[in-house]
Short mmCIF file of C-alpha atoms in Angstrom, two decimals:
data_model
loop_
_atom_site.label_atom_id
_atom_site.label_comp_id
_atom_site.label_asym_id
_atom_site.label_seq_id
_atom_site.Cartn_x
_atom_site.Cartn_y
_atom_site.Cartn_z
CA UNK A 334 130.80 97.69 90.31
CA UNK A 335 127.99 96.23 88.87
CA UNK A 336 125.94 98.19 86.26
CA UNK A 337 122.33 97.96 85.69
CA UNK A 338 119.88 99.78 82.90
CA UNK A 339 117.57 100.71 85.80
CA UNK A 340 117.80 101.08 89.55
CA UNK A 341 114.84 101.80 91.57
CA UNK A 342 114.76 102.88 95.14
CA UNK A 343 111.89 101.48 96.64
CA UNK A 344 109.88 98.33 96.44
CA UNK A 345 106.38 100.13 96.90
CA UNK A 346 103.50 100.23 94.43
CA UNK A 347 105.44 102.61 92.23
CA UNK A 348 108.88 101.10 92.52
CA UNK A 349 107.64 97.30 92.18
CA UNK A 350 105.67 98.35 88.77
CA UNK A 351 108.33 100.29 87.00
CA UNK A 352 110.88 97.43 88.06
CA UNK A 353 108.58 94.68 86.53
CA UNK A 354 107.86 96.74 83.54
CA UNK A 355 111.60 97.46 82.64
CA UNK A 356 112.33 93.72 83.25
CA UNK A 357 109.49 92.78 80.62
CA UNK A 358 111.47 94.85 78.45
CA UNK A 359 114.39 93.04 78.61
CA UNK A 360 116.34 95.42 80.71
CA UNK A 361 118.58 94.77 83.96
CA UNK A 362 116.93 95.91 87.20
CA UNK A 363 117.85 96.31 90.77
CA UNK A 364 115.63 97.40 93.22
CA UNK A 365 117.15 99.00 96.32
CA UNK A 366 114.97 98.50 99.32
CA UNK A 367 116.22 99.94 103.10
CA UNK A 368 113.74 97.56 104.85
CA UNK A 369 114.76 94.16 105.39
CA UNK A 370 111.65 92.81 103.60
CA UNK A 371 110.28 94.04 100.54
CA UNK A 372 106.84 95.97 100.29
CA UNK A 373 107.51 99.67 101.20
CA UNK A 374 105.10 102.00 102.93
CA UNK A 375 102.41 100.53 101.23
CA UNK A 376 102.65 96.77 102.76
CA UNK A 377 104.40 97.71 105.97
CA UNK A 378 102.64 100.63 107.46
CA UNK A 379 100.31 102.24 104.79
CA UNK A 380 97.54 100.72 102.50
CA UNK A 381 97.82 97.07 103.40
CA UNK A 382 97.96 97.37 107.08
CA UNK A 383 95.26 99.98 107.37
CA UNK A 384 92.88 98.34 104.98
CA UNK A 385 93.39 94.98 106.74
CA UNK A 386 92.74 96.63 110.14
CA UNK A 387 89.63 97.91 108.89
CA UNK A 388 88.38 94.40 107.32
CA UNK A 389 89.46 92.88 110.66
CA UNK A 390 87.37 95.54 112.79
CA UNK A 391 84.24 94.93 110.35
CA UNK A 392 84.18 91.28 111.00
CA UNK A 393 85.04 91.11 114.45
CA UNK A 394 82.67 93.76 115.48
CA UNK A 395 79.88 92.59 113.67
CA UNK A 396 79.56 96.03 112.24
CA UNK A 397 78.08 94.94 108.64
CA UNK A 398 75.07 92.92 110.70
CA UNK A 399 73.98 95.54 113.33
CA UNK A 400 71.46 96.70 110.73
CA UNK A 401 69.62 93.47 111.65
CA UNK A 402 70.72 92.51 115.25
CA UNK A 403 70.81 96.08 116.91
CA UNK A 404 73.54 98.26 117.75
CA UNK A 405 74.62 95.86 120.70
CA UNK A 406 75.53 92.81 118.27
CA UNK A 407 79.06 91.67 118.27
CA UNK A 408 80.78 88.79 116.82
CA UNK A 409 83.65 88.97 119.55
CA UNK A 410 82.46 90.63 122.90
CA UNK A 411 86.11 91.63 123.96
CA UNK A 412 88.34 92.69 120.84
CA UNK A 413 91.98 93.32 121.90
CA UNK A 414 94.79 94.12 119.79
CA UNK A 415 96.03 90.99 119.57
CA UNK A 416 93.27 90.33 117.43
CA UNK A 417 93.91 93.02 115.27
CA UNK A 418 97.56 91.95 114.77
CA UNK A 419 97.06 88.41 114.10
CA UNK A 420 95.33 88.87 110.68
CA UNK A 421 97.76 92.04 109.79
CA UNK A 422 100.78 89.83 109.99
CA UNK A 423 99.21 87.04 107.81
CA UNK A 424 98.23 89.57 105.21
CA UNK A 425 101.64 91.13 105.29
CA UNK A 426 103.37 87.78 104.82
CA UNK A 427 101.23 87.02 101.90
CA UNK A 428 102.18 90.09 99.90
CA UNK A 429 105.65 89.91 100.68
CA UNK A 430 105.59 86.20 99.04
CA UNK A 431 103.68 87.61 96.01
CA UNK A 432 105.99 90.43 95.44
CA UNK A 433 109.27 88.19 95.69
CA UNK A 434 107.74 85.65 93.46
CA UNK A 435 106.96 88.45 90.88
CA UNK A 436 110.57 89.82 90.90
CA UNK A 437 111.99 86.34 90.90
CA UNK A 438 109.90 85.45 88.03
CA UNK A 439 110.84 88.50 86.12
CA UNK A 440 114.51 88.44 86.70
CA UNK A 441 114.44 91.47 89.14
CA UNK A 442 117.51 91.66 91.46
CA UNK A 443 116.78 93.19 94.91
CA UNK A 444 119.10 94.44 97.52
CA UNK A 445 118.54 95.50 101.17
CA UNK A 446 120.14 98.80 102.50
CA UNK A 447 120.18 102.77 102.63
CA UNK A 448 120.60 104.15 99.29
CA UNK A 449 122.11 107.57 98.47
CA UNK A 450 123.19 108.84 95.16
CA UNK A 451 127.07 109.52 94.54
CA UNK A 452 126.42 111.16 91.28
CA UNK A 453 123.35 111.02 88.54
CA UNK A 454 124.78 107.74 87.35
CA UNK A 455 125.79 105.97 90.30
CA UNK A 456 124.56 104.80 93.75
CA UNK A 457 125.88 103.78 97.27
CA UNK A 458 123.97 101.57 99.11
CA UNK A 459 125.00 100.54 102.53
CA UNK A 460 123.97 97.16 103.62
CA UNK A 461 122.64 95.86 107.10
CA UNK A 462 126.32 95.36 108.32
CA UNK A 463 127.31 98.95 107.51
CA UNK A 464 129.17 97.64 104.38
CA UNK A 465 128.93 100.13 101.49
CA UNK A 466 128.38 98.85 97.70
CA UNK A 467 128.51 100.93 94.60
CA UNK A 468 126.18 100.60 91.80
CA UNK A 469 125.95 101.89 88.31
CA UNK A 470 122.82 102.95 86.43
CA UNK A 471 121.78 104.32 83.15
CA UNK A 472 118.09 105.23 84.84
CA UNK A 473 116.85 105.54 88.30
CA UNK A 474 113.37 105.61 89.77
CA UNK A 475 113.11 107.24 93.04
CA UNK A 476 109.98 105.51 94.84
CA UNK A 477 110.77 105.86 98.49
CA UNK A 478 107.44 107.23 99.60
CA UNK A 479 106.55 108.89 102.48
CA UNK A 480 106.91 109.26 106.28
CA UNK A 481 104.59 110.83 109.05
CA UNK A 482 105.08 114.38 109.82
CA UNK A 483 106.51 114.93 113.37
CA UNK A 484 106.22 118.27 114.60
CA UNK A 485 108.02 119.27 117.78
CA UNK A 486 105.29 120.28 120.03
CA UNK A 487 103.81 116.64 119.60
CA UNK A 488 105.77 114.53 122.27
CA UNK A 489 105.38 111.02 120.53
CA UNK A 490 106.16 108.06 122.68
CA UNK A 491 104.59 105.45 120.03
CA UNK A 492 102.33 104.14 122.89
CA UNK A 493 99.87 106.86 123.93
CA UNK A 494 100.81 109.35 121.14
CA UNK A 495 101.34 107.78 117.75
CA UNK A 496 101.54 108.44 114.09
CA UNK A 497 100.29 106.20 111.73
CA UNK A 498 103.45 104.08 111.50
CA UNK A 499 103.51 103.11 114.96
CA UNK A 500 99.75 102.80 115.35
CA UNK A 501 99.90 99.58 113.11
CA UNK A 502 103.32 98.43 114.50
CA UNK A 503 101.67 97.21 117.59
CA UNK A 504 97.69 97.72 117.40
CA UNK A 505 95.71 98.35 120.73
CA UNK A 506 92.25 99.45 121.19
CA UNK A 507 92.09 102.40 123.37
CA UNK A 508 89.35 103.36 126.09
CA UNK A 509 89.18 106.75 123.64
CA UNK A 510 91.04 108.28 120.96
CA UNK A 511 91.76 111.59 119.74
CA UNK A 512 93.01 112.07 116.13
CA UNK A 513 94.49 115.03 114.79
CA UNK A 514 94.17 115.63 111.20
CA UNK A 515 91.04 114.91 109.04
CA UNK A 516 93.02 113.77 105.85
CA UNK A 517 92.47 110.33 104.22
CA UNK A 518 94.73 108.69 106.94
CA UNK A 519 93.31 110.63 110.22
CA UNK A 520 89.65 109.58 108.75
CA UNK A 521 90.23 106.33 107.72
CA UNK A 522 91.54 105.53 111.35
CA UNK A 523 89.26 107.61 113.28
CA UNK A 524 85.99 105.57 111.83
CA UNK A 525 87.93 102.25 112.06
CA UNK A 526 87.99 102.78 116.04
CA UNK A 527 84.57 104.26 116.26
CA UNK A 528 83.53 101.09 114.20
CA UNK A 529 84.90 99.79 117.82
CA UNK A 530 82.42 101.77 119.98
CA UNK A 531 85.82 103.63 120.90
CA UNK A 532 84.85 107.31 121.62
CA UNK A 533 86.78 109.44 118.91
CA UNK A 534 87.33 113.05 118.81
CA UNK A 535 88.55 114.24 115.34
CA UNK A 536 90.16 117.79 115.16
CA UNK A 537 90.95 119.17 112.16
CA UNK A 538 92.22 122.99 112.08
CA UNK A 539 90.38 124.04 108.52
CA UNK A 540 86.69 124.33 108.57
CA UNK A 541 86.20 121.72 106.29
CA UNK A 542 87.88 118.32 105.27
CA UNK A 543 88.47 116.11 102.31
CA UNK A 544 87.75 119.23 100.02
CA UNK A 545 88.38 117.14 96.79
CA UNK A 546 85.48 115.33 97.64
CA UNK A 547 81.89 116.36 96.61
CA UNK A 548 80.28 118.22 99.15
CA UNK A 549 76.89 116.67 99.19
CA UNK A 550 78.86 113.25 99.86
CA UNK A 551 80.79 114.85 102.77
CA UNK A 552 77.67 116.06 104.33
CA UNK A 553 76.11 112.41 104.34
CA UNK A 554 79.53 111.06 105.58
CA UNK A 555 79.61 113.74 108.44
CA UNK A 556 75.97 113.01 109.50
CA UNK A 557 76.50 109.36 109.58
CA UNK A 558 79.57 109.88 112.06
CA UNK A 559 77.88 112.21 114.21
CA UNK A 560 74.77 110.17 114.38
CA UNK A 561 76.94 107.09 115.97
CA UNK A 562 78.76 109.62 118.55
CA UNK A 563 82.08 110.78 116.75
CA UNK A 564 83.03 114.41 117.91
CA UNK A 565 84.03 116.58 114.83
CA UNK A 566 86.03 119.70 115.77
CA UNK A 567 86.44 121.64 112.41
CA UNK A 568 88.42 124.88 112.65
CA UNK A 569 90.12 123.67 115.75
CA UNK A 570 93.89 124.45 115.78
CA UNK A 571 96.35 122.59 118.56
CA UNK A 572 98.29 124.61 120.66
CA UNK A 573 100.11 121.60 122.13
CA UNK A 574 99.79 118.17 123.47
CA UNK A 575 100.59 116.98 127.15
CA UNK A 576 100.33 113.87 129.02
CA UNK A 577 98.50 113.89 132.52
CA UNK A 578 99.61 112.32 135.73
CA UNK A 579 97.74 108.91 134.64
CA UNK A 580 99.54 108.98 131.09
CA UNK A 581 96.70 110.03 129.21
CA UNK A 582 97.02 112.44 126.29
CA UNK A 583 95.71 116.02 126.78
CA UNK A 584 95.25 117.96 123.33
CA UNK A 585 95.19 121.58 124.38
CA UNK A 586 93.41 123.79 121.61
CA UNK A 587 94.49 127.61 121.15
CA UNK A 588 90.85 128.49 121.88
CA UNK A 589 91.60 127.09 125.67
CA UNK A 590 89.73 123.64 125.11
CA UNK A 591 91.35 120.37 126.26
CA UNK A 592 90.68 116.98 125.09
CA UNK A 593 91.80 114.01 127.21
CA UNK A 594 91.71 110.55 125.79
CA UNK A 595 93.40 107.48 126.26
CA UNK A 596 95.39 107.11 122.78
CA UNK A 597 96.13 110.20 120.42
CA UNK A 598 97.02 109.83 116.81
CA UNK A 599 98.78 112.55 114.82
CA UNK A 600 97.91 112.30 111.25
CA UNK A 601 98.42 115.81 110.09
CA UNK A 602 100.53 115.28 106.94
CA UNK A 603 103.42 113.26 105.67
CA UNK A 604 106.99 114.06 104.49
CA UNK A 605 108.51 112.79 101.35
CA UNK A 606 111.34 110.06 102.58
CA UNK A 607 114.34 111.70 100.52
CA UNK A 608 116.31 113.18 103.37
CA UNK A 609 119.06 110.65 103.25
CA UNK A 610 119.36 109.92 99.47
CA UNK A 611 122.04 112.57 98.98
CA UNK A 612 119.75 114.54 95.83
CA UNK A 613 122.36 117.34 96.32
CA UNK A 614 124.98 115.13 94.50
CA UNK A 615 122.64 114.45 91.68
CA UNK A 616 120.83 117.59 90.98
CA UNK A 617 117.56 116.68 92.04
CA UNK A 618 116.16 119.49 94.53
CA UNK A 619 113.14 118.59 97.01
CA UNK A 620 110.62 120.78 97.90
CA UNK A 621 110.33 121.93 101.90
CA UNK A 622 108.12 118.75 102.38
CA UNK A 623 110.58 116.63 100.97
CA UNK A 624 108.66 115.81 97.59
CA UNK A 625 110.02 115.81 94.25
CA UNK A 626 108.85 117.71 91.13
CA UNK A 627 108.32 115.79 87.92
CA UNK A 628 106.99 116.03 84.56
CA UNK A 629 103.47 115.02 84.84
CA UNK A 630 103.61 113.35 81.45
CA UNK A 631 106.79 111.23 81.67
CA UNK A 632 107.89 111.36 85.63
CA UNK A 633 111.39 112.67 84.86
CA UNK A 634 112.74 114.97 87.43
CA UNK A 635 115.01 117.80 86.25
CA UNK A 636 117.61 115.47 85.85
CA UNK A 637 116.51 113.67 82.58
CA UNK A 638 117.71 109.96 83.71
CA UNK A 639 116.14 110.12 87.02
CA UNK A 640 112.72 109.60 87.48
CA UNK A 641 110.46 109.56 90.54
CA UNK A 642 106.98 108.23 91.17
CA UNK A 643 104.29 107.54 93.96
CA UNK A 644 103.62 109.45 97.10
CA UNK A 645 106.97 110.90 96.93
CA UNK A 646 105.98 113.35 94.04
CA UNK A 647 102.57 114.30 95.96
CA UNK A 648 98.87 114.07 95.01
CA UNK A 649 97.20 112.20 94.48
CA UNK A 650 99.04 109.64 96.49
CA UNK A 651 96.92 106.49 95.62
CA UNK A 652 98.69 102.96 95.13
CA UNK A 653 96.78 102.67 92.24
CA UNK A 654 97.96 105.94 90.61
CA UNK A 655 101.20 105.04 91.96
CA UNK A 656 101.71 101.78 90.06
CA UNK A 657 100.85 103.37 86.79
CA UNK A 658 103.20 106.17 87.47
CA UNK A 659 106.08 103.71 87.81
CA UNK A 660 105.01 101.82 84.66
CA UNK A 661 105.16 105.23 82.74
CA UNK A 662 108.50 106.05 84.09
CA UNK A 663 110.13 102.82 82.91
CA UNK A 664 108.23 102.89 79.50
CA UNK A 665 109.34 106.46 78.63
CA UNK A 666 113.02 105.58 80.25
CA UNK A 667 113.52 102.85 77.52
CA UNK A 668 111.64 104.55 74.53
CA UNK A 669 108.60 102.23 74.58
CA UNK A 670 105.38 103.09 73.39
CA UNK A 671 103.03 104.67 75.95
CA UNK A 672 99.35 104.61 75.74
CA UNK A 673 97.32 107.67 76.56
CA UNK A 674 96.59 107.90 80.22
CA UNK A 675 92.52 107.59 81.02
CA UNK A 676 91.27 111.22 81.73
CA UNK A 677 89.55 109.98 84.85
CA UNK A 678 90.54 107.68 87.55
CA UNK A 679 88.92 106.92 90.84
CA UNK A 680 89.64 107.82 94.58
CA UNK A 681 88.85 105.28 97.21
CA UNK A 682 88.54 106.13 100.83
CA UNK A 683 88.55 103.08 103.14
CA UNK A 684 86.85 104.90 105.90
CA UNK A 685 83.67 103.30 107.68
CA UNK A 686 81.88 103.77 105.62
CA UNK A 687 83.48 103.72 102.44
CA UNK A 688 83.82 106.79 100.10
CA UNK A 689 84.83 106.60 96.32
CA UNK A 690 84.55 109.19 93.65
CA UNK A 691 85.16 109.74 89.83
CA UNK A 692 84.90 112.42 87.65
CA UNK A 693 83.81 115.83 88.39
CA UNK A 694 82.03 117.02 91.83
CA UNK A 695 79.05 119.26 91.66
CA UNK A 696 81.34 122.15 92.60
CA UNK A 697 83.61 121.66 89.78
CA UNK A 698 80.83 121.55 87.34
CA UNK A 699 79.65 124.63 88.72
CA UNK A 700 82.67 126.39 88.41
CA UNK A 701 83.08 125.28 84.78
CA UNK A 702 79.57 126.79 83.92
CA UNK A 703 78.14 123.47 82.57
CA UNK A 704 74.60 122.90 82.29
CA UNK A 705 73.66 119.56 84.45
CA UNK A 706 71.43 117.65 86.58
CA UNK A 707 71.80 115.28 89.65
CA UNK A 708 70.31 111.86 90.14
CA UNK A 709 70.60 110.31 93.72
CA UNK A 710 69.89 106.77 94.94
CA UNK A 711 69.64 105.75 98.60
CA UNK A 712 71.18 102.04 99.08
CA UNK A 713 68.10 101.37 101.37
CA UNK A 714 66.13 101.87 98.18
CA UNK A 715 67.60 98.58 96.62
CA UNK A 716 66.73 95.26 97.39
CA UNK A 717 70.13 94.15 98.04
CA UNK A 718 70.19 97.03 100.44
CA UNK A 719 67.30 95.54 102.36
CA UNK A 720 68.98 92.37 102.63
CA UNK A 721 72.11 93.64 103.99
CA UNK A 722 70.34 95.93 106.65
CA UNK A 723 71.66 98.93 105.25
CA UNK A 724 70.35 101.98 106.83
CA UNK A 725 72.74 104.76 105.12
CA UNK A 726 74.75 104.80 101.67
CA UNK A 727 73.90 106.76 98.94
CA UNK A 728 75.33 107.12 94.95
CA UNK A 729 75.37 110.81 93.18
CA UNK A 730 75.61 110.96 89.47
CA UNK A 731 75.98 113.98 87.80
CA UNK A 732 75.30 114.40 84.08
CA UNK A 733 75.41 117.17 81.61
CA UNK A 734 72.03 118.47 80.37
CA UNK A 735 73.45 119.28 77.01
CA UNK A 736 74.91 116.21 76.15
CA UNK A 737 73.32 113.74 78.42
CA UNK A 738 77.06 112.53 79.31
CA UNK A 739 77.97 111.40 82.63
CA UNK A 740 80.19 113.96 84.22
CA UNK A 741 80.94 112.33 87.45
CA UNK A 742 79.87 109.53 90.20
CA UNK A 743 80.08 109.86 94.22
CA UNK A 744 79.42 107.06 96.51
CA UNK A 745 79.44 106.79 100.01
CA UNK A 746 78.48 103.45 101.75
CA UNK A 747 79.23 99.80 101.84
CA UNK A 748 80.94 98.64 98.85
CA UNK A 749 81.59 102.18 97.39
CA UNK A 750 85.42 101.62 96.21
CA UNK A 751 83.93 98.34 94.20
CA UNK A 752 80.81 100.19 92.55
CA UNK A 753 82.70 103.20 91.42
CA UNK A 754 84.45 101.12 88.65
CA UNK A 755 80.97 100.96 86.88
CA UNK A 756 80.90 104.60 86.52
CA UNK A 757 84.70 104.82 85.83
CA UNK A 758 84.30 102.79 82.76
CA UNK A 759 81.25 104.63 81.54
CA UNK A 760 82.80 108.13 82.18
CA UNK A 761 86.09 107.29 80.14
CA UNK A 762 84.25 105.79 77.39
CA UNK A 763 82.05 109.02 77.12
CA UNK A 764 78.77 107.28 77.57
CA UNK A 765 75.50 109.01 78.41
CA UNK A 766 72.87 108.69 80.79
CA UNK A 767 70.86 106.33 78.69
CA UNK A 768 73.45 103.10 79.21
CA UNK A 769 72.16 103.21 82.92
CA UNK A 770 68.62 103.60 81.98
CA UNK A 771 68.62 101.05 79.21
CA UNK A 772 71.15 98.44 80.80
CA UNK A 773 70.27 95.10 82.99
CA UNK A 774 71.84 94.82 86.18
CA UNK A 775 72.02 92.05 88.22
CA UNK A 776 69.28 91.43 90.83
CA UNK A 777 69.60 92.21 93.62
CA UNK A 778 72.80 94.27 93.67
CA UNK A 779 74.05 97.37 95.16
CA UNK A 780 74.87 98.25 91.21
CA UNK A 781 70.94 98.64 90.88
CA UNK A 782 71.73 102.02 92.38
CA UNK A 783 73.17 103.13 89.06
CA UNK A 784 70.00 102.62 87.48
CA UNK A 785 67.83 104.40 90.33
CA UNK A 786 70.20 107.21 90.12
CA UNK A 787 70.10 107.56 86.51
CA UNK A 788 66.21 107.72 86.34
CA UNK A 789 66.21 109.99 89.55
CA UNK A 790 68.22 112.68 87.05
CA UNK A 791 66.48 111.73 84.07
CA UNK A 792 63.21 112.62 85.90
CA UNK A 793 64.41 115.94 86.35
CA UNK A 794 65.78 116.65 83.02
CA UNK A 795 63.76 118.71 80.40
CA UNK A 796 61.52 116.85 78.09
CA UNK A 797 60.01 117.59 74.76
CA UNK A 798 57.24 114.86 75.47
CA UNK A 799 54.58 114.32 78.15
CA UNK A 800 55.80 112.33 81.04
CA UNK A 801 53.27 109.80 80.12
CA UNK A 802 54.62 108.93 76.76
CA UNK A 803 58.18 108.29 78.06
CA UNK A 804 57.64 106.92 81.75
CA UNK A 805 58.98 103.29 81.15
CA UNK A 806 58.42 100.37 83.77
CA UNK A 807 61.82 100.87 85.79
CA UNK A 808 60.71 104.43 86.45
CA UNK A 809 57.18 103.21 87.50
CA UNK A 810 59.10 100.72 89.99
CA UNK A 811 61.25 103.41 91.23
CA UNK A 812 58.15 105.99 91.82
CA UNK A 813 56.62 102.96 93.67
CA UNK A 814 59.89 102.38 95.85
CA UNK A 815 60.00 105.97 96.68
CA UNK A 816 56.28 106.38 97.71
CA UNK A 817 56.88 103.19 99.81
CA UNK A 818 59.82 104.32 101.47
CA UNK A 819 58.20 107.57 102.47
CA UNK A 820 54.99 105.66 103.78
CA UNK A 821 57.23 103.34 105.95
CA UNK A 822 59.25 106.20 107.27
#
């Protein structure tokens, strides 16, 4: 029996970061991955495939250029499943190569097989041939991620009726698509296929979706989706799914309505992939969805030498936060100092268009009774937006009236997940609106939207001086642009 200071189950973002951090502390580390290749859900079926698919669709469809060349513009006229899969495989191979090199460089051992706990200090791993191997450990990190939830009333066949895993296994371009579930995964895939001009119907049983995002951003986003022809059915509950004589999916709602489509994606929920880990033998108890409860500061489970990180512990289920969770777990396990986590981290939704947000939403600010003001910038107000042919996209900035400090930044549109980091830095440093008003941004860039939004908020805030004494040249330029925009409209 081999013994390790740390065994990590899973090689996704949380697992890889925990393993490398422990190795850098001089500890012996083993990573157990049930797949034959490293990477976990993130590389094989989750983050990397969906974002690669998105980029492929935007490039081949000419989506970004349609503002200039019209809605009929295409880079490639006939886009097929093989076009989507080619780039996907190249990206996956590269990600795995990088991860293998990281592990090798840091002395992290890996083992392919199905892991289960024998007790709280021993792990049994069944390899590809069915042979079992016993390993001992001082500490363990469970980073197995999640798998799609498959309810019994959905007849999955992995061709017409799919979950998000089978969708990326063999991508194809359907004649029409129904997506059940308006969470992050459902929204991303629905908008990606909509960008290919596939008729898409999005079904969500709740009356709203993406509730953690500022409502004004969601209103803008929903308007954009409906404008390009997507059907959004909110408050619509699915009774069952069938297939007709032609093999098409028929979604039957509880109110009697039926939706027929060439392909159906079920994306309503995920389960923690913990059912085969033998958790009952080591004392860790999952919830009804297979997720694990941890101390939010240390990521310890109720069994103090066993940690959990990543999607398996639930919200926020982001690759970025999962990495940090894995790192903190390893640092805590071996008594290393842990810097305090930043108060605010960004969310990114890689839909078409992108959504990204950091800090408080307007709804949260109101609930906390904070006096505030908002500033808005439309991407079409920026010179860079004109150059890119952008017709939509906006940035919303929320500022405290009492302290002038930034409270939140919310963006929908091209490059949102990149732009958000400027707001993240200012927010975590506790800076004020004045940073954006007084700072110089590259011209022409979409980042100019920060100054435009800041000046828009500043214009609405109470003043002690007459407007003529405080109005500066950038504000005059902002006013000129808005007047010109209204005249052009």
